[in-house]
Amino acid sequence: MIVYGGNTHHLNVLAGFTSEKARTQGLGANSRNILMYDKDYGMTATAPTDADRTVAAVKPTITTRASYMFRVNYSLKDRYLFTATMRADGSSKFGKNNRWGYFPSAAVGWRVSEEAFLKDVDWLSNLKIRGSWGQTGNDKIQDNVSYALVSMVDEYHAVFNGQVYPGVGIVNAFNPDIKWERSEQVDLGFDLGLFNSMLTLEFDYFNRKTKDLLMILPIKGGSVGITPTYSNAGSVRNSGFEFTVAWQDNRHPFNYGFTFSGSTFKNEVTDWKNQKTISTAWSTNLQTAKEEGKPFGYFYGYKTQGIYRTQADLDRWNEYARSKGADVYHSEAQLGDLIYVDVDGDGRITAEDQTDLGNPYPKFTGSLGFNASWKGFDLYLDFTGSFGGKVMNNSYNDFTSVTNNMHRDWCDSWTPENPDAVMPRLAGGSINVGRTLDIMVFDGDYLKLRSAELGYTLPDEWMNKIGIGRLRIYVNASNLLYFTKYKGFTPEIMDGQDSNTYPMAGSVNFGLNLTL
């Protein structure tokens, strides 16, 4: 590190190097005919013969990384600020042609309030304009993606003149041209302080584009034998605004202040190789999709338009199908089932009628904090909320598992005796469950009182009489109030997929702070 300081110029130069090496190895064992002392426990070592025991060691994998870093900070009169950095990162997860990635960044700032033409503006405490641009890299993929791996395969063995010759085959798809995923972000903003910084405002605009995404895309036309591997598949853009407004007035016996902060967010896939890829959650049948012009991982499934309550409803929709040249509207539909929407207008329900069911990303998230104090009493309130995002509730979809809860709405499901029910018929294997449907997607909007605290500090004259320095008693609570229309335990779901998410716990505490 090199540091130079003066009244006018200040320079800080830093250079560094890091390296890391990780070695991973696994071991597996299988046994048969083992002794079972309890139905939940068995010991592989109790297998009676060596033939009943198999131990397989997984060959170790070694991952290495190395990084060179360089940073320069410079300020002129503590008014004009400049920062530049450069990273060179190398990873063994990429082939020799693309092993190294180079990621620069730069930031500038201008303390406008320090300029001479604003010195006499008494109500202006601080004004700073800033901007930055930078790139970062990501190598989070499995090892050996860029190399072809071979292994002995029984089907490749051969016999010549009574002699067995082992054969080998390529066991993985590989991509020798795989390279670093690269994120590039631009930030523009300003800081403002007014009236001796009683009122402050921070505002930022961000635009982050991630390109050369490390993703596994299906092979066009399909593949047999070897599954697809990673490729640099496309790009995604995240953009929005962030702000914080604060006011704090401590000039009077009654002191108070508030802080309001929020952010907007827009996510869009800007390049996906002209494909639509559909993913299904490993533990559910919930589907998400990715394609150009849409949010990354939007909910994908069937829209519905009511229930086949009577035979007349089935007949009417089959008549519609015949008017479009189809034989039947929905071949799997029965009385009590949901009526799917014919999105493509061909008169029959097929997989092509699946469509966009909602965006899991909220358009706005924010919080509001309030504090006040008066004659020993103090109060703090913290509200937070999220608006514009969708949540998919799996309790509307999965009722075949003995470990999952069904939603109570299923208590009012269709039967011949209850044709006006809210929910369709309750039947495993029907078109009402096991698929992604719009009846599972809800608004994820909420506003809650995240925390609240009320305290009282006893007067000093009282404490002096009993030899105590300070005593404050208080009561606080978390998640005290919750305002939402979401039909689940909580809409606070990171990826928007509620698969029996545990409810947010609330608490109330009483306590005291004692200083002797």
XYZ file of C-alpha atoms in Angstrom:
516
model
C 0.000 0.000 0.000
C 1.174 3.505 -0.859
C -0.400 6.542 0.818
C 0.270 10.168 0.006
C -1.549 12.932 1.855
C -1.566 16.700 1.767
C -3.906 19.656 2.039
C -4.734 19.525 -1.652
C -4.000 16.025 -2.886
C -4.580 12.651 -1.273
C -3.561 9.419 -2.952
C -3.984 5.821 -1.829
C -2.662 2.932 -3.922
C -3.250 -0.706 -3.011
C -2.148 -3.881 -4.792
C -2.673 -7.465 -3.705
C -2.696 -11.119 -4.653
C -4.763 -14.032 -3.363
C -4.844 -17.735 -4.175
C -6.903 -20.644 -2.951
C -7.072 -24.369 -3.481
C -9.946 -26.664 -2.571
C -9.827 -30.474 -2.656
C -13.027 -32.500 -2.495
C -13.266 -36.268 -2.182
C -16.153 -38.611 -1.476
C -16.660 -42.164 -0.282
C -19.705 -44.358 -0.728
C -20.659 -47.766 0.670
C -23.443 -50.250 -0.086
C -24.350 -53.401 1.816
C -27.020 -56.061 1.639
C -28.276 -58.685 4.078
C -27.321 -56.438 6.979
C -28.512 -56.893 10.545
C -31.320 -54.578 11.584
C -31.699 -53.969 15.308
C -34.246 -51.255 14.611
C -36.238 -50.437 11.478
C -34.631 -46.987 11.354
C -31.028 -48.088 11.852
C -28.698 -50.480 10.095
C -24.925 -50.961 9.999
C -23.215 -51.714 6.713
C -20.394 -53.506 8.540
C -22.801 -56.304 9.583
C -23.081 -57.678 6.028
C -22.105 -61.375 6.310
C -19.655 -61.622 3.373
C -17.372 -59.380 1.338
C -19.630 -59.990 -1.655
C -22.417 -58.264 0.236
C -20.341 -55.118 0.735
C -19.308 -52.573 -1.877
C -17.154 -49.555 -1.189
C -16.614 -46.980 -3.906
C -14.323 -43.998 -3.603
C -15.081 -40.913 -5.636
C -11.945 -39.519 -7.209
C -10.971 -36.176 -5.740
C -11.603 -32.928 -7.539
C -9.309 -29.965 -7.085
C -10.397 -26.391 -7.684
C -7.918 -23.532 -7.722
C -8.333 -19.772 -8.018
C -5.888 -16.888 -8.179
C -6.558 -13.141 -8.195
C -4.523 -9.997 -8.749
C -6.046 -6.761 -7.436
C -5.133 -3.113 -7.924
C -6.924 -0.040 -6.563
C -6.255 3.715 -6.671
C -8.116 6.317 -4.596
C -7.468 9.990 -5.329
C -9.085 13.131 -3.969
C -8.431 16.778 -4.835
C -9.211 19.245 -2.038
C -11.483 16.555 -0.549
C -13.933 17.794 -3.158
C -13.244 15.835 -6.336
C -13.073 12.077 -5.704
C -11.880 9.304 -7.982
C -11.480 5.536 -7.528
C -10.270 2.966 -10.047
C -9.826 -0.771 -9.566
C -8.710 -3.695 -11.677
C -9.073 -7.387 -10.955
C -7.584 -10.316 -12.810
C -9.215 -13.570 -11.685
C -8.182 -17.032 -12.799
C -10.174 -20.216 -12.192
C -9.430 -23.854 -12.942
C -13.099 -24.353 -13.811
C -12.477 -22.864 -17.247
C -10.302 -24.095 -20.110
C -6.896 -22.660 -20.836
C -8.234 -20.255 -23.473
C -10.669 -18.550 -21.073
C -9.192 -19.255 -17.657
C -8.564 -15.607 -16.828
C -11.128 -12.845 -16.578
C -10.367 -9.123 -16.270
C -12.795 -6.898 -14.402
C -12.258 -3.118 -14.185
C -14.302 -0.530 -12.301
C -14.276 3.231 -11.708
C -16.144 5.716 -9.526
C -16.220 9.515 -9.352
C -17.699 11.910 -6.827
C -18.121 15.670 -6.546
C -18.807 17.408 -3.236
C -20.710 20.312 -4.737
C -21.477 21.826 -1.342
C -17.743 22.475 -0.838
C -17.600 24.806 -3.827
C -17.136 28.519 -3.169
C -20.345 29.509 -4.963
C -22.381 27.524 -2.373
C -20.545 28.498 0.805
C -23.074 31.191 1.677
C -26.101 28.947 1.219
C -26.861 28.368 4.904
C -29.685 25.869 4.415
C -27.505 23.527 2.328
C -25.499 21.192 4.554
C -24.303 18.669 1.989
C -24.590 17.976 -1.723
C -22.604 15.225 -3.364
C -23.035 13.846 -6.876
C -21.587 10.427 -7.622
C -21.390 7.816 -10.326
C -19.743 4.456 -10.828
C -19.266 1.720 -13.387
C -17.787 -1.704 -12.849
C -17.613 -5.355 -13.790
C -17.495 -8.531 -11.695
C -17.144 -12.191 -12.607
C -18.734 -15.482 -11.585
C -17.324 -19.006 -11.921
C -19.967 -20.914 -9.900
C -20.208 -24.067 -11.976
C -19.158 -27.642 -11.355
C -15.636 -28.801 -12.092
C -14.456 -30.377 -15.359
C -17.082 -28.679 -17.537
C -14.467 -27.719 -20.110
C -12.916 -31.195 -20.408
C -14.091 -34.493 -21.866
C -14.029 -37.201 -19.181
C -13.663 -40.876 -20.044
C -14.515 -43.899 -17.955
C -14.644 -47.665 -18.349
C -18.069 -48.665 -19.606
C -19.176 -52.300 -19.743
C -20.848 -51.844 -23.111
C -17.505 -50.813 -24.646
C -15.533 -53.886 -23.527
C -14.422 -56.246 -26.306
C -13.095 -59.820 -26.566
C -10.347 -60.764 -29.013
C -8.949 -64.306 -29.121
C -10.529 -65.059 -25.773
C -8.946 -61.993 -24.145
C -11.133 -59.219 -22.628
C -10.036 -55.726 -23.530
C -11.629 -52.946 -21.461
C -13.268 -50.113 -23.329
C -13.760 -46.522 -22.376
C -16.227 -43.874 -23.414
C -16.884 -40.175 -22.941
C -19.295 -39.849 -20.024
C -20.006 -36.137 -20.006
C -20.951 -33.308 -22.294
C -18.180 -30.723 -22.230
C -17.610 -27.190 -23.413
C -13.984 -26.173 -23.993
C -15.057 -22.581 -24.735
C -16.874 -21.965 -21.429
C -15.829 -18.630 -19.896
C -16.499 -16.265 -17.011
C -19.994 -14.948 -16.426
C -19.718 -11.162 -16.416
C -21.879 -8.566 -14.637
C -21.624 -4.896 -15.552
C -23.316 -2.242 -13.426
C -23.808 1.513 -13.693
C -24.821 3.570 -10.639
C -25.753 7.258 -10.601
C -26.856 9.124 -7.514
C -26.587 12.014 -5.125
C -26.591 12.776 -1.381
C -28.385 15.872 -0.097
C -28.465 17.396 3.369
C -30.558 20.432 4.340
C -31.001 22.559 7.473
C -27.906 21.323 9.322
C -28.651 17.834 8.008
C -31.995 17.653 9.771
C -33.374 16.595 6.378
C -31.300 14.178 4.299
C -31.946 12.480 0.981
C -30.024 9.717 -0.763
C -31.010 8.734 -4.293
C -29.515 6.108 -6.619
C -30.261 4.673 -10.031
C -28.760 1.292 -10.910
C -28.606 -0.719 -14.110
C -26.960 -4.112 -13.883
C -26.545 -6.344 -16.916
C -25.285 -9.878 -16.511
C -24.102 -11.480 -19.734
C -22.522 -14.796 -20.689
C -24.722 -16.434 -18.048
C -23.469 -19.823 -16.880
C -26.569 -21.903 -17.566
C -27.525 -25.359 -18.776
C -29.764 -25.004 -21.824
C -31.429 -27.971 -23.531
C -29.892 -29.157 -26.785
C -32.167 -28.176 -29.658
C -33.813 -31.275 -31.041
C -33.052 -33.220 -27.862
C -30.182 -35.519 -26.912
C -29.716 -39.164 -25.959
C -27.135 -40.662 -23.610
C -25.363 -37.518 -22.427
C -27.122 -34.632 -20.724
C -26.420 -31.018 -21.739
C -23.684 -29.095 -19.952
C -23.025 -25.481 -19.078
C -22.747 -22.805 -21.707
C -22.617 -19.020 -21.734
C -26.301 -18.827 -22.480
C -27.627 -15.291 -22.477
C -28.036 -12.069 -20.532
C -30.303 -10.564 -17.869
C -30.817 -6.925 -16.885
C -31.814 -5.654 -13.427
C -32.582 -1.967 -13.016
C -34.316 0.372 -10.628
C -34.113 3.220 -8.156
C -33.220 3.332 -4.478
C -33.853 6.210 -2.110
C -33.769 7.147 1.563
C -35.412 10.237 3.043
C -34.766 11.072 6.693
C -35.805 13.846 9.074
C -34.538 14.233 12.620
C -35.531 17.144 14.891
C -33.864 17.211 18.313
C -34.336 20.928 19.023
C -37.301 20.689 21.385
C -38.373 18.754 24.490
C -40.338 16.547 22.118
C -37.781 15.033 19.739
C -38.873 13.039 16.751
C -37.673 11.718 13.403
C -38.533 9.395 10.571
C -36.741 7.485 7.840
C -38.461 6.375 4.645
C -36.528 4.164 2.252
C -37.541 2.171 -0.771
C -36.433 0.619 -4.012
C -37.987 -0.248 -7.346
C -36.896 -3.289 -9.291
C -37.295 -4.522 -12.858
C -35.851 -7.803 -14.087
C -35.759 -8.758 -17.768
C -34.113 -11.463 -19.839
C -32.523 -9.623 -22.753
C -30.972 -12.615 -24.566
C -31.897 -16.302 -24.268
C -30.807 -17.677 -27.627
C -34.396 -17.452 -28.958
C -35.483 -20.273 -26.649
C -38.059 -20.759 -23.926
C -36.808 -23.027 -21.158
C -39.184 -24.456 -18.558
C -38.008 -25.564 -15.113
C -39.878 -27.610 -12.526
C -39.083 -27.292 -8.824
C -37.491 -30.502 -7.512
C -39.927 -30.885 -4.598
C -43.126 -29.730 -6.340
C -44.691 -29.497 -9.766
C -44.407 -25.719 -9.856
C -43.162 -24.478 -13.210
C -41.153 -21.394 -14.079
C -39.943 -20.248 -17.477
C -37.240 -18.107 -19.021
C -37.373 -16.330 -22.371
C -36.383 -13.029 -23.913
C -38.439 -10.026 -22.887
C -39.787 -11.670 -19.716
C -38.646 -11.730 -16.072
C -36.129 -14.454 -15.241
C -38.115 -17.415 -13.900
C -41.680 -16.115 -14.274
C -44.523 -18.443 -13.269
C -45.659 -20.580 -16.189
C -48.811 -22.658 -16.433
C -52.518 -22.698 -17.268
C -55.041 -19.917 -16.782
C -58.512 -20.995 -15.703
C -62.002 -19.549 -16.082
C -64.272 -21.313 -13.626
C -65.421 -24.882 -12.991
C -67.384 -27.432 -15.035
C -70.286 -27.369 -12.579
C -72.841 -29.222 -14.697
C -72.937 -31.401 -17.776
C -74.218 -28.363 -19.653
C -70.877 -26.648 -19.001
C -68.952 -29.586 -20.506
C -71.287 -29.676 -23.506
C -70.977 -25.929 -24.098
C -67.173 -25.989 -24.209
C -67.112 -29.077 -26.434
C -69.448 -27.230 -28.797
C -66.939 -24.364 -28.811
C -64.196 -26.862 -29.697
C -66.198 -28.204 -32.658
C -66.716 -24.656 -33.900
C -62.926 -24.394 -34.076
C -62.503 -27.726 -35.849
C -61.483 -29.749 -32.775
C -63.189 -32.901 -31.468
C -63.217 -32.059 -27.766
C -62.221 -28.999 -25.733
C -60.273 -30.789 -23.000
C -59.988 -34.550 -23.255
C -59.107 -35.030 -19.573
C -61.841 -32.783 -18.157
C -64.621 -34.161 -15.964
C -67.440 -32.636 -13.970
C -66.026 -30.539 -11.133
C -62.749 -29.813 -12.933
C -61.306 -26.416 -13.723
C -61.979 -24.884 -17.130
C -58.639 -24.089 -18.738
C -58.298 -21.050 -21.004
C -57.678 -21.760 -24.691
C -54.801 -19.304 -24.997
C -53.797 -20.120 -28.574
C -57.433 -20.193 -29.792
C -57.275 -23.568 -31.555
C -60.350 -24.903 -29.743
C -58.615 -27.507 -27.587
C -56.452 -27.546 -24.471
C -52.854 -28.613 -25.022
C -49.464 -27.827 -23.468
C -49.265 -24.876 -25.890
C -51.959 -23.122 -23.856
C -49.599 -22.603 -20.938
C -48.714 -18.949 -20.456
C -47.324 -16.265 -18.162
C -48.975 -16.446 -14.722
C -47.048 -13.731 -12.936
C -43.778 -12.182 -11.889
C -42.252 -13.265 -8.549
C -40.201 -10.059 -8.220
C -41.857 -7.182 -6.319
C -41.986 -3.847 -8.113
C -41.417 -1.898 -4.899
C -40.073 -2.699 -1.444
C -39.757 -0.162 1.314
C -39.638 0.615 5.001
C -40.739 3.441 7.270
C -39.162 4.083 10.649
C -40.359 6.539 13.289
C -38.697 7.551 16.545
C -39.782 9.969 19.266
C -38.772 10.879 22.816
C -40.346 13.101 25.484
C -39.622 13.466 29.216
C -38.023 10.068 29.598
C -40.389 8.231 27.268
C -39.078 6.875 23.956
C -40.857 5.174 21.087
C -39.613 3.413 17.958
C -41.735 1.943 15.146
C -40.464 0.155 12.050
C -42.825 -0.723 9.180
C -41.814 -2.650 6.070
C -43.666 -3.738 2.961
C -43.450 -5.262 -0.481
C -45.736 -4.588 -3.440
C -46.216 -5.846 -6.990
C -44.814 -9.371 -6.720
C -46.651 -12.689 -7.067
C -46.411 -15.752 -4.817
C -47.250 -19.300 -5.866
C -48.830 -21.303 -3.032
C -48.151 -25.023 -3.311
C -50.796 -25.879 -0.683
C -53.324 -25.361 -3.514
C -51.540 -27.944 -5.623
C -50.209 -30.822 -3.510
C -52.554 -32.903 -1.367
C -51.091 -36.353 -2.021
C -48.209 -35.978 0.460
C -48.845 -36.945 4.074
C -46.259 -34.374 5.219
C -47.712 -31.312 3.455
C -50.663 -29.203 4.511
C -53.559 -28.499 2.169
C -55.108 -25.071 2.157
C -58.420 -24.766 4.011
C -60.127 -23.534 0.819
C -60.183 -27.187 -0.289
C -62.844 -27.789 2.384
C -65.250 -26.106 -0.049
C -64.527 -28.273 -3.088
C -66.949 -29.359 -5.807
C -69.133 -32.415 -5.352
C -72.416 -33.329 -7.040
C -74.087 -32.193 -3.819
C -72.047 -28.955 -3.705
C -71.903 -27.711 -7.326
C -71.432 -24.056 -6.355
C -68.196 -24.688 -4.428
C -65.244 -22.300 -4.530
C -62.693 -25.023 -5.373
C -62.806 -27.776 -8.018
C -63.284 -31.437 -7.152
C -60.746 -32.941 -4.787
C -59.224 -35.836 -6.699
C -55.654 -37.023 -7.106
C -54.588 -37.340 -10.727
C -57.179 -34.835 -11.923
C -56.379 -31.731 -13.954
C -56.916 -29.653 -10.800
C -53.657 -30.634 -9.099
C -50.105 -31.587 -10.000
C -49.925 -28.773 -12.561
C -49.130 -25.083 -12.381
C -52.420 -23.185 -12.380
C -53.417 -19.574 -11.865
C -55.536 -20.502 -8.820
C -52.220 -21.070 -7.028
C -50.821 -17.595 -7.807
C -51.606 -14.719 -5.450
C -50.594 -11.139 -4.892
C -47.626 -11.088 -2.535
C -48.286 -7.546 -1.267
C -47.902 -6.977 2.449
C -47.307 -4.267 5.025
C -46.229 -5.170 8.529
C -45.049 -3.586 11.741
C -41.688 -5.324 11.813
C -40.646 -4.022 15.221
C -41.874 -1.643 17.891
C -40.404 -0.547 21.209
C -41.697 1.683 23.999
C -39.419 2.606 26.861
C -39.216 4.849 29.891
C -36.038 6.086 31.564
C -36.531 6.955 35.217
C -35.476 10.481 36.253
C -31.884 10.943 37.381
C -32.921 12.440 40.718
C -34.762 9.256 41.582
C -31.793 7.106 40.632
C -29.310 9.244 42.586
C -31.267 8.612 45.774
C -30.775 4.844 45.482
C -27.266 4.898 44.008
C -28.127 3.741 40.492
C -26.690 5.469 37.454
C -29.515 4.813 34.980
C -32.582 2.601 34.732
C -34.726 2.151 31.640
C -37.669 -0.212 31.376
C -39.088 -1.203 28.014
C -41.391 -3.460 26.065
C -40.728 -4.414 22.455
C -42.455 -6.584 19.893
C -41.639 -8.041 16.480
C -44.105 -8.766 13.672
C -46.853 -7.244 15.777
C -49.190 -6.279 12.889
C -49.506 -7.882 9.459
C -51.647 -6.555 6.590
C -51.928 -8.840 3.558
C -54.511 -10.604 1.407
C -52.185 -13.532 0.739
C -53.761 -16.913 1.511
C -50.799 -18.521 3.213
C -48.682 -18.288 6.329
C -46.504 -15.508 4.929
C -45.930 -13.807 1.561
C -42.287 -13.141 2.465
C -40.896 -15.753 0.077
C -37.486 -15.173 -1.513
C -38.203 -16.874 -4.855
C -41.985 -16.479 -4.786
C -42.596 -20.233 -4.367
C -44.365 -21.044 -1.114
C -43.925 -24.735 -0.455
C -45.241 -24.957 3.115
C -43.050 -22.086 4.234
C -42.899 -21.791 8.015
C -44.830 -18.753 9.279
C -43.062 -15.645 10.511
C -42.906 -15.722 14.288
C -43.993 -12.770 16.400
C -42.683 -11.990 19.858
C -43.207 -9.615 22.779
C -40.419 -8.920 25.277
C -40.201 -6.970 28.510
C -36.894 -5.858 29.935
C -34.773 -3.227 31.585
C -31.403 -1.575 31.047
C -29.518 -0.950 34.278
C -26.348 1.089 34.695
C -24.765 1.172 38.148
